[in-house]
Short mmCIF file of C-alpha atoms in Angstrom, two decimals:
data_model
loop_
_atom_site.label_atom_id
_atom_site.label_comp_id
_atom_site.label_asym_id
_atom_site.label_seq_id
_atom_site.Cartn_x
_atom_site.Cartn_y
_atom_site.Cartn_z
CA MET A 1 -0.02 0.04 0.01
CA ARG A 2 1.06 3.62 -0.59
CA THR A 3 1.90 6.09 2.16
CA GLU A 4 -1.19 8.09 1.15
CA ASP A 5 -3.37 5.08 1.95
CA TRP A 6 -1.85 4.67 5.43
CA GLU A 7 -2.42 8.42 6.06
CA MET A 8 -6.05 8.10 4.99
CA LEU A 9 -6.68 5.09 7.21
CA ALA A 10 -4.90 6.72 10.18
CA GLU A 11 -6.87 9.96 9.84
CA LEU A 12 -10.16 8.05 9.59
CA TYR A 13 -9.28 6.18 12.73
CA ARG A 14 -8.45 9.42 14.46
CA THR A 15 -11.50 11.39 13.45
CA GLU A 16 -14.13 8.54 13.02
CA ASN A 17 -15.65 10.85 10.48
CA ILE A 18 -15.30 10.69 6.63
CA THR A 19 -16.04 14.34 6.04
CA GLN A 20 -13.53 15.53 8.63
CA ALA A 21 -10.85 13.16 7.45
CA ALA A 22 -11.36 14.23 3.84
CA GLN A 23 -11.00 17.90 4.84
CA ARG A 24 -7.80 17.32 6.85
CA LEU A 25 -6.32 15.32 3.92
CA PHE A 26 -7.45 17.90 1.35
CA LEU A 27 -9.44 15.28 -0.53
CA SER A 28 -12.99 15.30 -1.76
CA GLN A 29 -15.30 12.95 0.11
CA PRO A 30 -16.04 10.79 -2.98
CA THR A 31 -12.27 10.38 -3.55
CA LEU A 32 -11.71 9.29 0.00
CA THR A 33 -14.65 6.85 -0.13
CA SER A 34 -13.41 5.40 -3.46
CA ARG A 35 -9.90 4.77 -2.05
CA LEU A 36 -11.40 3.22 1.02
CA LYS A 37 -13.47 0.79 -1.05
CA LYS A 38 -10.35 -0.19 -2.99
CA MET A 39 -8.60 -1.08 0.28
CA GLU A 40 -11.54 -3.16 1.37
CA THR A 41 -11.42 -5.00 -2.01
CA TYR A 42 -7.67 -5.46 -1.75
CA TYR A 43 -7.79 -6.99 1.71
CA ASP A 44 -11.24 -8.64 1.08
CA VAL A 45 -12.62 -7.35 4.43
CA GLN A 46 -15.01 -4.62 5.56
CA LEU A 47 -13.05 -1.87 7.30
CA ILE A 48 -15.69 0.51 8.57
CA ILE A 49 -19.35 0.61 9.55
CA ARG A 50 -21.26 3.78 8.85
CA LYS A 51 -23.29 5.18 11.69
CA GLN A 52 -25.90 8.03 11.79
CA ARG A 53 -23.02 10.27 12.80
CA GLY A 54 -19.55 9.29 11.72
CA ILE A 55 -18.13 5.75 11.40
CA THR A 56 -16.85 2.94 13.54
CA PHE A 57 -14.08 0.48 12.62
CA THR A 58 -14.64 -3.31 12.28
CA PRO A 59 -12.14 -5.43 14.24
CA GLU A 60 -10.30 -6.00 10.97
CA GLY A 61 -10.42 -2.31 10.16
CA GLU A 62 -9.06 -1.40 13.56
CA GLN A 63 -6.18 -3.79 13.19
CA LEU A 64 -5.28 -2.32 9.85
CA ALA A 65 -5.62 1.24 11.14
CA LEU A 66 -3.23 0.56 14.00
CA HIS A 67 -0.83 -0.96 11.43
CA ALA A 68 -1.13 2.15 9.35
CA GLN A 69 -0.18 4.26 12.34
CA LYS A 70 2.89 2.13 12.95
CA MET A 71 3.90 2.30 9.22
CA LEU A 72 3.62 6.09 9.24
CA TYR A 73 5.68 6.33 12.35
CA GLU A 74 8.34 4.16 10.93
CA GLN A 75 8.34 6.14 7.70
CA ARG A 76 8.81 9.39 9.57
CA ARG A 77 11.58 7.90 11.69
CA ILE A 78 13.62 6.62 8.77
CA GLU A 79 13.19 9.93 6.94
CA GLU A 80 14.39 11.84 10.04
CA GLN A 81 17.40 9.52 10.35
CA LEU A 82 18.43 10.06 6.77
CA HIS A 83 18.16 13.78 7.16
CA ASN A 84 20.16 13.57 10.34
CA MET A 85 22.94 11.45 8.70
CA LYS A 86 23.60 14.39 6.33
CA ASP A 87 24.63 16.41 9.34
CA GLN A 88 22.53 19.31 8.04
CA PHE A 89 19.98 21.42 9.80
CA ALA A 90 17.08 20.74 7.43
CA GLY A 91 13.87 18.79 7.61
CA THR A 92 10.57 19.16 9.49
CA ILE A 93 9.99 19.60 13.17
CA ARG A 94 6.50 18.44 14.32
CA VAL A 95 5.17 20.60 17.17
CA GLY A 96 1.98 20.35 19.25
CA VAL A 97 0.95 23.74 20.74
CA SER A 98 -1.75 24.80 23.13
CA ASN A 99 -4.18 27.35 21.69
CA PHE A 100 -2.98 30.55 23.47
CA PHE A 101 0.64 29.68 22.89
CA ALA A 102 -0.01 29.05 19.24
CA LEU A 103 -1.60 32.43 18.79
CA ASN A 104 0.62 34.60 20.97
CA LYS A 105 4.04 33.00 21.15
CA MET A 106 4.60 30.42 18.41
CA PRO A 107 4.71 32.82 15.41
CA LYS A 108 7.52 34.88 17.07
CA LEU A 109 9.48 31.78 18.07
CA LEU A 110 9.37 30.36 14.58
CA ARG A 111 10.30 33.60 12.96
CA LEU A 112 13.31 34.03 15.23
CA PHE A 113 14.49 30.41 14.86
CA LYS A 114 14.18 30.46 11.03
CA GLN A 115 16.45 33.48 10.93
CA SER A 116 19.26 31.07 11.88
CA TYR A 117 17.95 27.90 10.42
CA PRO A 118 16.00 28.98 7.20
CA ASP A 119 15.90 25.44 5.73
CA VAL A 120 13.99 23.96 8.68
CA GLU A 121 10.26 23.52 8.21
CA PHE A 122 7.54 23.16 10.89
CA GLN A 123 4.37 21.11 11.08
CA VAL A 124 2.26 22.72 13.76
CA VAL A 125 -0.77 21.18 15.39
CA THR A 126 -2.85 23.32 17.81
CA GLY A 127 -5.56 22.56 20.42
CA TRP A 128 -6.21 22.20 24.09
CA SER A 129 -3.25 21.21 26.23
CA SER A 130 -4.77 17.90 27.01
CA GLU A 131 -4.81 17.03 23.29
CA MET A 132 -1.22 18.17 22.83
CA HIS A 133 -0.20 16.02 25.81
CA ARG A 134 -1.69 13.00 24.09
CA LEU A 135 0.13 13.80 20.88
CA ILE A 136 3.57 13.98 22.60
CA LEU A 137 2.82 10.83 24.58
CA ASN A 138 2.10 8.99 21.29
CA HIS A 139 5.22 10.40 19.51
CA ASP A 140 2.96 12.22 16.97
CA VAL A 141 4.99 15.37 17.57
CA HIS A 142 8.64 15.96 18.52
CA ILE A 143 7.84 18.81 20.97
CA GLY A 144 4.82 19.86 22.89
CA PHE A 145 4.17 23.41 24.29
CA ILE A 146 1.69 22.70 27.03
CA LYS A 147 -0.11 24.64 29.73
CA GLY A 148 -0.47 22.83 33.04
CA ASP A 149 1.20 19.95 34.82
CA TYR A 150 0.55 16.63 33.06
CA ILE A 151 2.03 13.24 33.75
CA TRP A 152 5.41 13.18 32.02
CA ASN A 153 8.49 11.12 32.87
CA GLU A 154 10.87 12.47 30.24
CA ASN A 155 12.45 15.86 29.47
CA LYS A 156 10.66 19.13 30.09
CA HIS A 157 11.63 22.76 30.41
CA LEU A 158 9.59 25.40 32.25
CA LEU A 159 8.90 28.31 29.98
CA TYR A 160 6.99 30.50 32.35
CA GLU A 161 4.44 30.67 35.17
CA GLU A 162 1.53 33.05 35.12
CA GLU A 163 -1.10 34.06 37.55
CA ILE A 164 -4.77 33.30 37.11
CA CYS A 165 -6.72 36.48 37.63
CA ILE A 166 -10.07 38.26 37.41
CA ALA A 167 -10.24 40.56 34.48
CA SER A 168 -13.13 43.03 34.61
CA PRO A 169 -14.22 46.14 32.66
CA TRP A 170 -15.12 47.88 36.00
CA ASP A 171 -13.62 47.92 39.43
CA PHE A 172 -15.16 45.42 41.80
CA GLN A 173 -15.11 44.13 45.39
CA TRP A 174 -14.36 40.40 45.86
CA GLU A 175 -17.53 39.80 47.79
CA ASP A 176 -19.58 41.06 44.85
CA LEU A 177 -18.29 38.58 42.28
CA PRO A 178 -21.11 35.97 42.71
CA HIS A 179 -23.67 38.67 41.74
CA LEU A 180 -21.73 40.19 38.86
CA PRO A 181 -22.13 38.84 35.28
CA ARG A 182 -19.37 36.34 34.43
CA ILE A 183 -18.19 35.34 30.93
CA ASP A 184 -17.11 31.69 30.75
CA TYR A 185 -15.28 29.88 27.92
CA HIS A 186 -14.52 26.28 27.04
CA THR A 187 -11.16 25.10 28.21
CA ASP A 188 -9.29 21.96 29.13
CA GLU A 189 -10.06 19.96 32.30
CA LYS A 190 -6.88 21.18 34.07
CA MET A 191 -7.84 24.84 33.82
CA ARG A 192 -11.47 24.10 34.61
CA SER A 193 -10.42 22.33 37.80
CA ILE A 194 -8.14 25.16 38.88
CA VAL A 195 -10.85 27.76 38.48
CA ASP A 196 -13.60 25.67 40.10
CA GLN A 197 -11.39 24.76 43.05
CA TRP A 198 -10.66 28.44 43.69
CA TRP A 199 -14.31 29.46 43.28
CA TYR A 200 -15.93 26.95 45.54
CA SER A 201 -13.26 27.28 48.21
CA THR A 202 -13.99 31.05 48.19
CA TYR A 203 -17.71 31.30 47.64
CA LYS A 204 -20.85 29.34 48.60
CA GLN A 205 -22.94 30.55 45.62
CA ASN A 206 -22.60 29.46 42.02
CA PRO A 207 -21.08 32.04 39.64
CA ASN A 208 -23.53 34.21 37.71
CA ILE A 209 -22.48 32.99 34.20
CA ASN A 210 -24.55 34.75 31.62
CA ILE A 211 -22.33 34.35 28.52
CA GLN A 212 -20.49 31.19 27.42
CA VAL A 213 -18.14 31.11 24.43
CA ASN A 214 -15.84 28.63 22.78
CA GLN A 215 -12.53 30.41 22.84
CA VAL A 216 -10.55 32.44 25.41
CA GLU A 217 -9.92 35.16 22.85
CA THR A 218 -13.64 35.65 22.34
CA CYS A 219 -14.11 35.77 26.07
CA LYS A 220 -11.48 38.46 26.35
CA GLU A 221 -13.22 40.54 23.71
CA MET A 222 -16.49 40.25 25.66
CA VAL A 223 -14.79 41.55 28.78
CA ILE A 224 -13.15 44.47 26.85
CA ASN A 225 -16.60 45.42 25.61
CA GLY A 226 -18.00 45.63 29.16
CA LEU A 227 -20.23 42.56 29.12
CA GLY A 228 -18.87 40.95 32.21
CA TYR A 229 -15.79 39.74 34.02
CA ALA A 230 -13.75 36.53 33.39
CA VAL A 231 -11.43 34.19 35.36
CA ILE A 232 -8.53 34.13 32.98
CA ALA A 233 -4.78 33.69 32.70
CA ASN A 234 -2.88 36.90 33.10
CA LEU A 235 -0.99 36.84 29.85
CA VAL A 236 -4.22 36.83 27.88
CA VAL A 237 -5.31 40.22 29.23
CA ARG A 238 -1.98 41.76 30.25
CA PRO A 239 -1.86 44.08 27.20
CA HIS A 240 -5.21 45.67 28.10
CA THR A 241 -4.31 48.19 30.74
CA ASP A 242 -7.79 49.68 30.87
CA LEU A 243 -9.15 46.49 32.40
CA PHE A 244 -9.16 45.89 36.16
CA ILE A 245 -6.98 42.86 36.66
CA LYS A 246 -6.56 41.22 40.11
CA PRO A 247 -4.83 37.89 40.81
CA ILE A 248 -6.87 35.28 42.63
CA HIS A 249 -5.74 33.51 45.80
CA LEU A 250 -6.88 30.45 47.73
CA PRO A 251 -8.22 30.97 51.30
CA SER A 252 -4.70 30.03 52.51
CA GLY A 253 -3.31 33.10 50.75
CA GLU A 254 -1.50 31.01 48.07
CA SER A 255 -1.67 32.59 44.65
CA VAL A 256 -3.25 30.50 41.88
CA THR A 257 -0.94 30.06 38.96
CA ARG A 258 -0.48 27.95 35.92
CA LYS A 259 2.76 26.84 34.34
CA THR A 260 3.59 26.48 30.66
CA TRP A 261 6.14 23.76 29.72
CA MET A 262 8.05 22.47 26.74
CA TYR A 263 7.85 18.65 26.68
CA TYR A 264 10.07 16.44 24.54
CA HIS A 265 11.40 12.87 24.40
CA GLU A 266 15.10 12.30 25.11
CA GLU A 267 15.48 10.26 21.90
CA THR A 268 14.32 13.17 19.64
CA LEU A 269 17.46 15.08 20.63
CA LYS A 270 19.32 12.74 18.34
CA LEU A 271 17.83 14.73 15.53
CA ASN A 272 19.99 17.75 14.80
CA ILE A 273 17.13 20.09 13.99
CA VAL A 274 15.11 19.17 17.13
CA LYS A 275 18.17 19.49 19.43
CA ALA A 276 18.91 22.91 17.93
CA PHE A 277 15.31 24.08 18.37
CA VAL A 278 15.14 22.91 21.99
CA GLN A 279 18.40 24.58 22.84
CA PHE A 280 17.15 27.75 21.08
CA ILE A 281 14.00 27.81 23.18
CA GLU A 282 15.88 27.26 26.42
CA THR A 283 17.91 30.45 25.83
CA LEU A 284 14.80 32.63 25.43
CA ASP A 285 12.60 34.55 27.89
CA VAL A 286 9.49 33.16 26.30
CA LYS A 287 7.12 34.98 28.67
CA ALA A 288 8.51 38.36 27.60
CA LEU A 289 7.89 37.73 23.89
#
């Protein structure tokens, strides 16, 4: 089978949705369906079962999809080894980046790095930190830029620590927060747990959430426009000096913070370009960028 077929099968297994897989692979849905039928004919087995929403893999299909993931991993590994044997700083670094970091830090980091290593390319995947943690665990990326403390037994480098704060368009008293309009946003479980632990250790009432949005950047814009306050990481709102920003503390007086890390596997440092990028990041004051 061709590499393209393994990529198609692995993407289908990842998304469990033909439309999404086709979009991510830049294929039309009929083209993907046709290639899938050819694979089923070739192996003489049914690979997927269509559901009302999405698909599910048959046992045979799941076995082949796992094999596809393995084949793609081995293909990437041999390509990386061949690039490395040339003793050149060229090739592709795969990076998994949390959403805020991707928007506010990553473009500057890549621009600075490519000034010294113009032949290095980057494949960047963005999402919640929990998703990026899974990618680095599975060796789907070389490096993960992740907010929060996740289980990790290999190399990591602390990039910065930031306070969690209340950002409000108007001045406020702490005791008034349960009665004031709050804007909430979807985030990963780690951040949600941090905020909920602080709130319910401080207040008996539920927060007065009157607006819920999908992204932290949308939440910030709602606050800027005077629609309510938000419990949010400091770096998100730091540039907006017209807002009232106060760090939150637990009843013990301990400040509530969240760390941002660079995670990577020791074995990836054998690749010249990955080692150069890691060393480059470690020399920077990433928080100040």
